[in-house]
Amino acid sequence: MFGAALGLAAPWQVVSVEFDQQVGRLDLGLDFPRGARFACPEQDCAERACAVHDTVDKTWRHLDFFEHQAFLHARVPRVRCAGHGVHLVNVPWARPGSGFTLLFEVAMLTYAKQMPIAPLARMAREHDTRIWRVIEHHVNTARAGMDFSQVADVGMDETSARRGQDYVSIFMDLAERRVMFATEGRDASTVQAFAADLSAHGGEPATQIQRVCCDMSPAFIKGITEHLSCPPVAQDTDPEGTSEPTVGHQPQIVFDRYHVVAKANEGVDTVRRAEAKTRPELKRSRYAWLKNDANLTARQREQLTWLTRPSMHLQTARAARWRDDFNGFYDQPTPAHAEAYLRRWCYGAKRSRLEPIKDFVRLVEAHWDGIVAWQQSRLSNGLLEGTNSLIQAAKRRARGYRSKTKMITIIYLTAGKLPLPQIHTI
Ligand SMILES: [Zn+2]
């Protein structure tokens, strides 16, 4: 019964079953009959029937048997291959060097997608470093085999590992909605690291990326220009003078609308904070001004209705109207309408006599092409939707671990769409 449950194939068989009720553990002994032959473990070796040289005793933790821990034991043969010498064979239920069966590892991976590692380790009654080693192994192996050569649209964003500090930059394949790469920091060098990783996964960083969706931070813009572009080759650098000058490559930058709107919101809040010094009714109204209409609580809606009455004469209310009018840019029916709309909006907003709104106009004008480009591509990082919630969840999963590498591992595990092992029997 245990042999069938483990899905063992010849020559392996269960030869002993010991259940210790006192300690609460099940020990299964596996063995092979005398004279059995095994495949050479070296990659690409065709030798399927090597003679056994000697054996090494090994133990693996397997999935619990009800509430009892279960272990497999076997003497694992070392075989002599004519071409490769003496090597330990691969057993079908575990990967080389692991103290867990594959099924146990797959179970850990499945749980790690759903719960933080510290309680997972307690539940599994294992030290968390052993659990991390399993997760890191499978994530790294699966990532190493990823092919990014077809990725054309990339989203970049930063997230803080802890409140307001320890930034991690995240690079997404927008078509497949998967995280391709994540690294510590939020400067232009993170884009350089992304470009190197893209090369390592079959990509051509200097020419491959067609569009990048990001915020308006100078670091990302600089990184894109330096590491995801190539300048045109001028004719005079060509000694023969015969070939055509090659056109350079520069991805179209599309500024993520949520980040652009967030900047407009910052302008509104700056006006509100300054005005609140003389208008106490503005105190504790921050979220009423910044939330989407649909997300307002009844109390906030009431507060806003009160504060936006014309007789209040609030600068904040005027600033919020300019912000709402700016959002109208995203609702225009065609790119031509949208660009004309934005031009009229800038013209008016510059005369708003609200310094933070005028600052926002300058920001829009300085990033004009990338803001208007949204109308053509409709690209968005969607970080307020699915991916961001996965990343927030990854932070919680890795909570209690200072290393950013662990958080990044969980981001890959949950948002990388990696081909992780799936097993039906051991
Ligand atoms: Zn061999």
Short mmCIF file of N, CA and C in Angstrom, two decimals, residues 92-214:
data_model
loop_
_atom_site.label_atom_id
_atom_site.label_comp_id
_atom_site.label_asym_id
_atom_site.label_seq_id
_atom_site.Cartn_x
_atom_site.Cartn_y
_atom_site.Cartn_z
N PRO A 92 14.03 8.84 -7.73
CA PRO A 92 12.87 9.52 -8.34
C PRO A 92 12.08 10.39 -7.36
N TRP A 93 12.28 10.21 -6.06
CA TRP A 93 11.43 10.93 -5.11
C TRP A 93 12.07 12.20 -4.54
N ALA A 94 13.32 12.47 -4.87
CA ALA A 94 13.97 13.66 -4.31
C ALA A 94 15.01 14.19 -5.28
N ARG A 95 15.28 15.50 -5.20
CA ARG A 95 16.37 16.03 -6.03
C ARG A 95 17.69 15.85 -5.29
N PRO A 96 18.78 15.78 -6.03
CA PRO A 96 20.08 15.50 -5.40
C PRO A 96 20.38 16.50 -4.29
N GLY A 97 20.85 15.99 -3.17
CA GLY A 97 21.31 16.87 -2.10
C GLY A 97 20.23 17.36 -1.16
N SER A 98 18.96 17.10 -1.48
CA SER A 98 17.90 17.60 -0.60
C SER A 98 17.56 16.57 0.46
N GLY A 99 17.24 17.03 1.65
CA GLY A 99 16.80 16.15 2.72
C GLY A 99 15.29 15.99 2.75
N PHE A 100 14.61 16.54 1.73
CA PHE A 100 13.15 16.42 1.62
C PHE A 100 12.80 15.67 0.36
N THR A 101 11.66 15.00 0.37
CA THR A 101 11.18 14.44 -0.89
C THR A 101 10.63 15.59 -1.74
N LEU A 102 10.56 15.35 -3.05
CA LEU A 102 10.05 16.40 -3.95
C LEU A 102 8.62 16.78 -3.59
N LEU A 103 7.83 15.80 -3.20
CA LEU A 103 6.45 16.09 -2.86
C LEU A 103 6.37 17.03 -1.66
N PHE A 104 7.27 16.78 -0.68
CA PHE A 104 7.33 17.68 0.47
C PHE A 104 7.72 19.08 0.01
N GLU A 105 8.71 19.16 -0.90
CA GLU A 105 9.15 20.47 -1.38
C GLU A 105 8.04 21.20 -2.14
N VAL A 106 7.32 20.45 -2.96
CA VAL A 106 6.22 21.07 -3.71
C VAL A 106 5.15 21.58 -2.74
N ALA A 107 4.89 20.80 -1.69
CA ALA A 107 3.92 21.24 -0.68
C ALA A 107 4.39 22.54 -0.03
N MET A 108 5.70 22.63 0.29
CA MET A 108 6.24 23.85 0.90
C MET A 108 6.08 25.04 -0.05
N LEU A 109 6.37 24.80 -1.34
CA LEU A 109 6.22 25.88 -2.33
C LEU A 109 4.78 26.34 -2.41
N THR A 110 3.87 25.40 -2.38
CA THR A 110 2.44 25.74 -2.48
C THR A 110 2.00 26.55 -1.27
N TYR A 111 2.43 26.11 -0.08
CA TYR A 111 2.07 26.87 1.12
C TYR A 111 2.72 28.26 1.12
N ALA A 112 3.98 28.32 0.64
CA ALA A 112 4.71 29.60 0.68
C ALA A 112 4.05 30.65 -0.21
N LYS A 113 3.28 30.19 -1.21
CA LYS A 113 2.55 31.16 -2.03
C LYS A 113 1.38 31.76 -1.26
N GLN A 114 0.99 31.10 -0.20
CA GLN A 114 -0.24 31.48 0.51
C GLN A 114 -0.02 32.03 1.90
N MET A 115 1.15 31.76 2.50
CA MET A 115 1.32 32.16 3.90
C MET A 115 2.77 32.58 4.17
N PRO A 116 2.98 33.37 5.23
CA PRO A 116 4.34 33.78 5.58
C PRO A 116 5.21 32.58 5.94
N ILE A 117 6.52 32.75 5.75
CA ILE A 117 7.44 31.62 5.91
C ILE A 117 7.61 31.23 7.39
N ALA A 118 7.63 32.22 8.28
CA ALA A 118 7.87 31.88 9.69
C ALA A 118 6.81 30.91 10.23
N PRO A 119 5.50 31.20 10.09
CA PRO A 119 4.51 30.23 10.55
C PRO A 119 4.50 28.95 9.73
N LEU A 120 4.88 29.04 8.44
CA LEU A 120 4.96 27.83 7.62
C LEU A 120 6.00 26.88 8.21
N ALA A 121 7.17 27.46 8.60
CA ALA A 121 8.23 26.63 9.18
C ALA A 121 7.75 25.99 10.49
N ARG A 122 7.02 26.77 11.29
CA ARG A 122 6.50 26.21 12.55
C ARG A 122 5.52 25.08 12.27
N MET A 123 4.65 25.30 11.28
CA MET A 123 3.65 24.30 10.94
C MET A 123 4.33 23.01 10.46
N ALA A 124 5.39 23.19 9.65
CA ALA A 124 6.09 22.03 9.09
C ALA A 124 7.06 21.42 10.10
N ARG A 125 7.24 22.08 11.23
CA ARG A 125 8.20 21.65 12.25
C ARG A 125 9.60 21.49 11.65
N GLU A 126 9.99 22.51 10.90
CA GLU A 126 11.33 22.56 10.31
C GLU A 126 11.94 23.91 10.63
N HIS A 127 13.29 23.97 10.60
CA HIS A 127 13.92 25.28 10.78
C HIS A 127 13.67 26.10 9.52
N ASP A 128 13.38 27.40 9.71
CA ASP A 128 13.00 28.20 8.53
C ASP A 128 14.12 28.29 7.49
N THR A 129 15.39 28.18 7.90
CA THR A 129 16.45 28.26 6.88
C THR A 129 16.34 27.09 5.90
N ARG A 130 15.88 25.92 6.37
CA ARG A 130 15.72 24.79 5.46
C ARG A 130 14.57 25.04 4.48
N ILE A 131 13.51 25.68 4.97
CA ILE A 131 12.37 26.00 4.10
C ILE A 131 12.80 27.03 3.05
N TRP A 132 13.54 28.05 3.53
CA TRP A 132 14.01 29.07 2.58
C TRP A 132 14.88 28.45 1.50
N ARG A 133 15.76 27.49 1.92
CA ARG A 133 16.67 26.89 0.94
C ARG A 133 15.87 26.18 -0.16
N VAL A 134 14.79 25.51 0.22
CA VAL A 134 13.94 24.82 -0.77
C VAL A 134 13.32 25.83 -1.73
N ILE A 135 12.76 26.90 -1.16
CA ILE A 135 12.08 27.90 -2.00
C ILE A 135 13.08 28.57 -2.93
N GLU A 136 14.23 28.97 -2.36
CA GLU A 136 15.23 29.65 -3.19
C GLU A 136 15.72 28.74 -4.31
N HIS A 137 15.92 27.47 -3.99
CA HIS A 137 16.39 26.55 -5.04
C HIS A 137 15.40 26.50 -6.20
N HIS A 138 14.13 26.27 -5.90
CA HIS A 138 13.15 26.09 -6.98
C HIS A 138 12.89 27.39 -7.73
N VAL A 139 12.86 28.51 -7.00
CA VAL A 139 12.65 29.80 -7.67
C VAL A 139 13.83 30.11 -8.59
N ASN A 140 15.06 29.91 -8.09
CA ASN A 140 16.23 30.22 -8.91
C ASN A 140 16.32 29.31 -10.13
N THR A 141 16.02 28.03 -9.94
CA THR A 141 16.08 27.09 -11.07
C THR A 141 15.04 27.45 -12.12
N ALA A 142 13.82 27.72 -11.67
CA ALA A 142 12.75 28.04 -12.62
C ALA A 142 13.04 29.36 -13.34
N ARG A 143 13.56 30.34 -12.60
CA ARG A 143 13.88 31.63 -13.22
C ARG A 143 14.98 31.48 -14.26
N ALA A 144 15.97 30.65 -13.96
CA ALA A 144 17.11 30.49 -14.87
C ALA A 144 16.65 30.02 -16.24
N GLY A 145 15.54 29.28 -16.28
CA GLY A 145 15.07 28.76 -17.56
C GLY A 145 14.11 29.68 -18.29
N MET A 146 13.83 30.86 -17.74
CA MET A 146 12.85 31.75 -18.37
C MET A 146 13.42 32.41 -19.62
N ASP A 147 12.58 32.54 -20.63
CA ASP A 147 12.98 33.19 -21.88
C ASP A 147 12.25 34.53 -21.97
N PHE A 148 13.02 35.62 -21.96
CA PHE A 148 12.41 36.96 -22.02
C PHE A 148 12.63 37.62 -23.38
N SER A 149 12.99 36.82 -24.39
CA SER A 149 13.37 37.42 -25.67
C SER A 149 12.19 38.06 -26.41
N GLN A 150 10.95 37.70 -26.04
CA GLN A 150 9.80 38.24 -26.76
C GLN A 150 9.15 39.42 -26.04
N VAL A 151 9.70 39.82 -24.91
CA VAL A 151 9.05 40.88 -24.13
C VAL A 151 9.27 42.24 -24.81
N ALA A 152 8.18 42.96 -25.05
CA ALA A 152 8.31 44.27 -25.71
C ALA A 152 7.89 45.41 -24.80
N ASP A 153 6.91 45.18 -23.93
CA ASP A 153 6.40 46.24 -23.06
C ASP A 153 6.75 45.93 -21.61
N VAL A 154 7.45 46.87 -21.00
CA VAL A 154 7.93 46.65 -19.64
C VAL A 154 7.37 47.72 -18.71
N GLY A 155 6.98 47.32 -17.53
CA GLY A 155 6.58 48.27 -16.50
C GLY A 155 7.63 48.29 -15.40
N MET A 156 8.00 49.48 -14.94
CA MET A 156 8.97 49.59 -13.85
C MET A 156 8.30 50.32 -12.71
N ASP A 157 8.56 49.86 -11.52
CA ASP A 157 8.06 50.61 -10.37
C ASP A 157 8.93 50.28 -9.16
N GLU A 158 8.81 51.12 -8.18
CA GLU A 158 9.56 50.89 -6.95
C GLU A 158 8.57 50.66 -5.84
N THR A 159 9.03 49.92 -4.85
CA THR A 159 8.19 49.70 -3.68
C THR A 159 9.11 49.72 -2.48
N SER A 160 8.62 50.13 -1.34
CA SER A 160 9.51 50.14 -0.18
C SER A 160 9.28 48.87 0.62
N ALA A 161 10.41 48.26 1.01
CA ALA A 161 10.32 47.01 1.75
C ALA A 161 9.80 47.27 3.15
N ARG A 162 10.25 48.36 3.73
CA ARG A 162 9.69 48.82 5.00
C ARG A 162 9.18 50.22 4.76
N ARG A 163 8.33 50.70 5.63
CA ARG A 163 7.70 51.99 5.42
C ARG A 163 8.71 53.09 5.07
N GLY A 164 8.66 53.52 3.82
CA GLY A 164 9.48 54.65 3.41
C GLY A 164 10.97 54.39 3.33
N GLN A 165 11.41 53.11 3.41
CA GLN A 165 12.85 52.88 3.26
C GLN A 165 13.10 51.51 2.65
N ASP A 166 14.36 51.25 2.31
CA ASP A 166 14.75 49.98 1.70
C ASP A 166 13.95 49.71 0.43
N TYR A 167 14.25 50.46 -0.61
CA TYR A 167 13.46 50.34 -1.82
C TYR A 167 13.86 49.12 -2.65
N VAL A 168 12.88 48.56 -3.31
CA VAL A 168 13.08 47.48 -4.26
C VAL A 168 12.43 47.93 -5.57
N SER A 169 13.17 47.82 -6.69
CA SER A 169 12.62 48.16 -7.99
C SER A 169 12.15 46.88 -8.68
N ILE A 170 10.98 47.00 -9.31
CA ILE A 170 10.35 45.82 -9.90
C ILE A 170 10.12 46.05 -11.38
N PHE A 171 10.45 45.06 -12.19
CA PHE A 171 10.33 45.15 -13.64
C PHE A 171 9.37 44.08 -14.10
N MET A 172 8.33 44.53 -14.82
CA MET A 172 7.28 43.60 -15.20
C MET A 172 7.14 43.47 -16.70
N ASP A 173 6.78 42.26 -17.12
CA ASP A 173 6.37 41.99 -18.49
C ASP A 173 4.88 42.33 -18.52
N LEU A 174 4.53 43.44 -19.20
CA LEU A 174 3.15 43.92 -19.11
C LEU A 174 2.18 43.04 -19.89
N ALA A 175 2.66 42.41 -20.97
CA ALA A 175 1.75 41.56 -21.75
C ALA A 175 1.39 40.30 -20.96
N GLU A 176 2.39 39.69 -20.34
CA GLU A 176 2.14 38.45 -19.61
C GLU A 176 1.75 38.70 -18.16
N ARG A 177 1.83 39.95 -17.74
CA ARG A 177 1.51 40.33 -16.37
C ARG A 177 2.29 39.47 -15.36
N ARG A 178 3.61 39.47 -15.54
CA ARG A 178 4.45 38.73 -14.61
C ARG A 178 5.64 39.59 -14.24
N VAL A 179 6.17 39.38 -13.05
CA VAL A 179 7.39 40.08 -12.64
C VAL A 179 8.57 39.38 -13.29
N MET A 180 9.38 40.14 -14.04
CA MET A 180 10.56 39.56 -14.68
C MET A 180 11.77 39.64 -13.76
N PHE A 181 11.87 40.77 -13.04
CA PHE A 181 13.10 41.04 -12.32
C PHE A 181 12.80 42.00 -11.18
N ALA A 182 13.49 41.80 -10.08
CA ALA A 182 13.38 42.73 -8.96
C ALA A 182 14.75 42.87 -8.33
N THR A 183 15.07 44.06 -7.87
CA THR A 183 16.40 44.29 -7.29
C THR A 183 16.33 45.41 -6.28
N GLU A 184 17.27 45.41 -5.36
CA GLU A 184 17.32 46.47 -4.35
C GLU A 184 17.64 47.82 -4.98
N GLY A 185 17.12 48.89 -4.36
CA GLY A 185 17.46 50.24 -4.80
C GLY A 185 16.40 50.81 -5.72
N ARG A 186 16.57 52.08 -6.07
CA ARG A 186 15.62 52.72 -6.99
C ARG A 186 16.32 53.76 -7.84
N ASP A 187 17.61 53.55 -8.11
CA ASP A 187 18.32 54.49 -8.97
C ASP A 187 18.51 53.88 -10.36
N ALA A 188 19.20 54.63 -11.23
CA ALA A 188 19.34 54.19 -12.63
C ALA A 188 20.06 52.85 -12.73
N SER A 189 20.89 52.53 -11.72
CA SER A 189 21.63 51.27 -11.80
C SER A 189 20.70 50.06 -11.71
N THR A 190 19.49 50.23 -11.18
CA THR A 190 18.56 49.10 -11.16
C THR A 190 18.15 48.74 -12.59
N VAL A 191 18.05 49.76 -13.47
CA VAL A 191 17.71 49.50 -14.87
C VAL A 191 18.87 48.77 -15.55
N GLN A 192 20.10 49.15 -15.16
CA GLN A 192 21.28 48.47 -15.69
C GLN A 192 21.25 46.98 -15.29
N ALA A 193 20.91 46.72 -14.03
CA ALA A 193 20.83 45.33 -13.57
C ALA A 193 19.73 44.58 -14.31
N PHE A 194 18.61 45.27 -14.58
CA PHE A 194 17.53 44.65 -15.35
C PHE A 194 18.00 44.29 -16.75
N ALA A 195 18.75 45.23 -17.38
CA ALA A 195 19.25 44.99 -18.74
C ALA A 195 20.18 43.76 -18.76
N ALA A 196 21.02 43.63 -17.74
CA ALA A 196 21.93 42.48 -17.66
C ALA A 196 21.13 41.19 -17.49
N ASP A 197 20.08 41.24 -16.66
CA ASP A 197 19.25 40.06 -16.45
C ASP A 197 18.50 39.68 -17.73
N LEU A 198 18.06 40.71 -18.47
CA LEU A 198 17.37 40.46 -19.73
C LEU A 198 18.30 39.75 -20.71
N SER A 199 19.56 40.19 -20.78
CA SER A 199 20.56 39.51 -21.61
C SER A 199 20.70 38.05 -21.22
N ALA A 200 20.73 37.83 -19.92
CA ALA A 200 20.93 36.46 -19.42
C ALA A 200 19.73 35.56 -19.72
N HIS A 201 18.61 36.16 -20.12
CA HIS A 201 17.41 35.37 -20.44
C HIS A 201 17.04 35.51 -21.90
N GLY A 202 18.05 35.60 -22.76
CA GLY A 202 17.82 35.56 -24.21
C GLY A 202 17.41 36.89 -24.82
N GLY A 203 17.44 37.98 -24.05
CA GLY A 203 16.98 39.26 -24.58
C GLY A 203 18.09 40.11 -25.17
N GLU A 204 17.67 41.18 -25.84
CA GLU A 204 18.59 42.16 -26.43
C GLU A 204 18.23 43.51 -25.84
N PRO A 205 18.78 43.84 -24.67
CA PRO A 205 18.31 45.03 -23.95
C PRO A 205 18.41 46.33 -24.75
N ALA A 206 19.40 46.46 -25.61
CA ALA A 206 19.60 47.74 -26.29
C ALA A 206 18.58 47.99 -27.40
N THR A 207 17.88 46.93 -27.85
CA THR A 207 16.98 47.12 -28.99
C THR A 207 15.60 46.50 -28.81
N GLN A 208 15.44 45.66 -27.80
CA GLN A 208 14.24 44.83 -27.75
C GLN A 208 12.99 45.53 -27.20
N ILE A 209 13.20 46.39 -26.20
CA ILE A 209 12.05 46.94 -25.48
C ILE A 209 11.42 48.08 -26.28
N GLN A 210 10.13 47.96 -26.57
CA GLN A 210 9.43 48.96 -27.37
C GLN A 210 8.83 50.07 -26.51
N ARG A 211 8.24 49.69 -25.39
CA ARG A 211 7.59 50.68 -24.54
C ARG A 211 7.88 50.38 -23.07
N VAL A 212 8.06 51.44 -22.32
CA VAL A 212 8.29 51.29 -20.88
C VAL A 212 7.29 52.16 -20.15
N CYS A 213 6.60 51.57 -19.22
CA CYS A 213 5.65 52.31 -18.39
C CYS A 213 6.30 52.51 -17.02
N CYS A 214 6.39 53.78 -16.59
CA CYS A 214 7.05 54.03 -15.30
C CYS A 214 6.55 55.35 -14.74
#
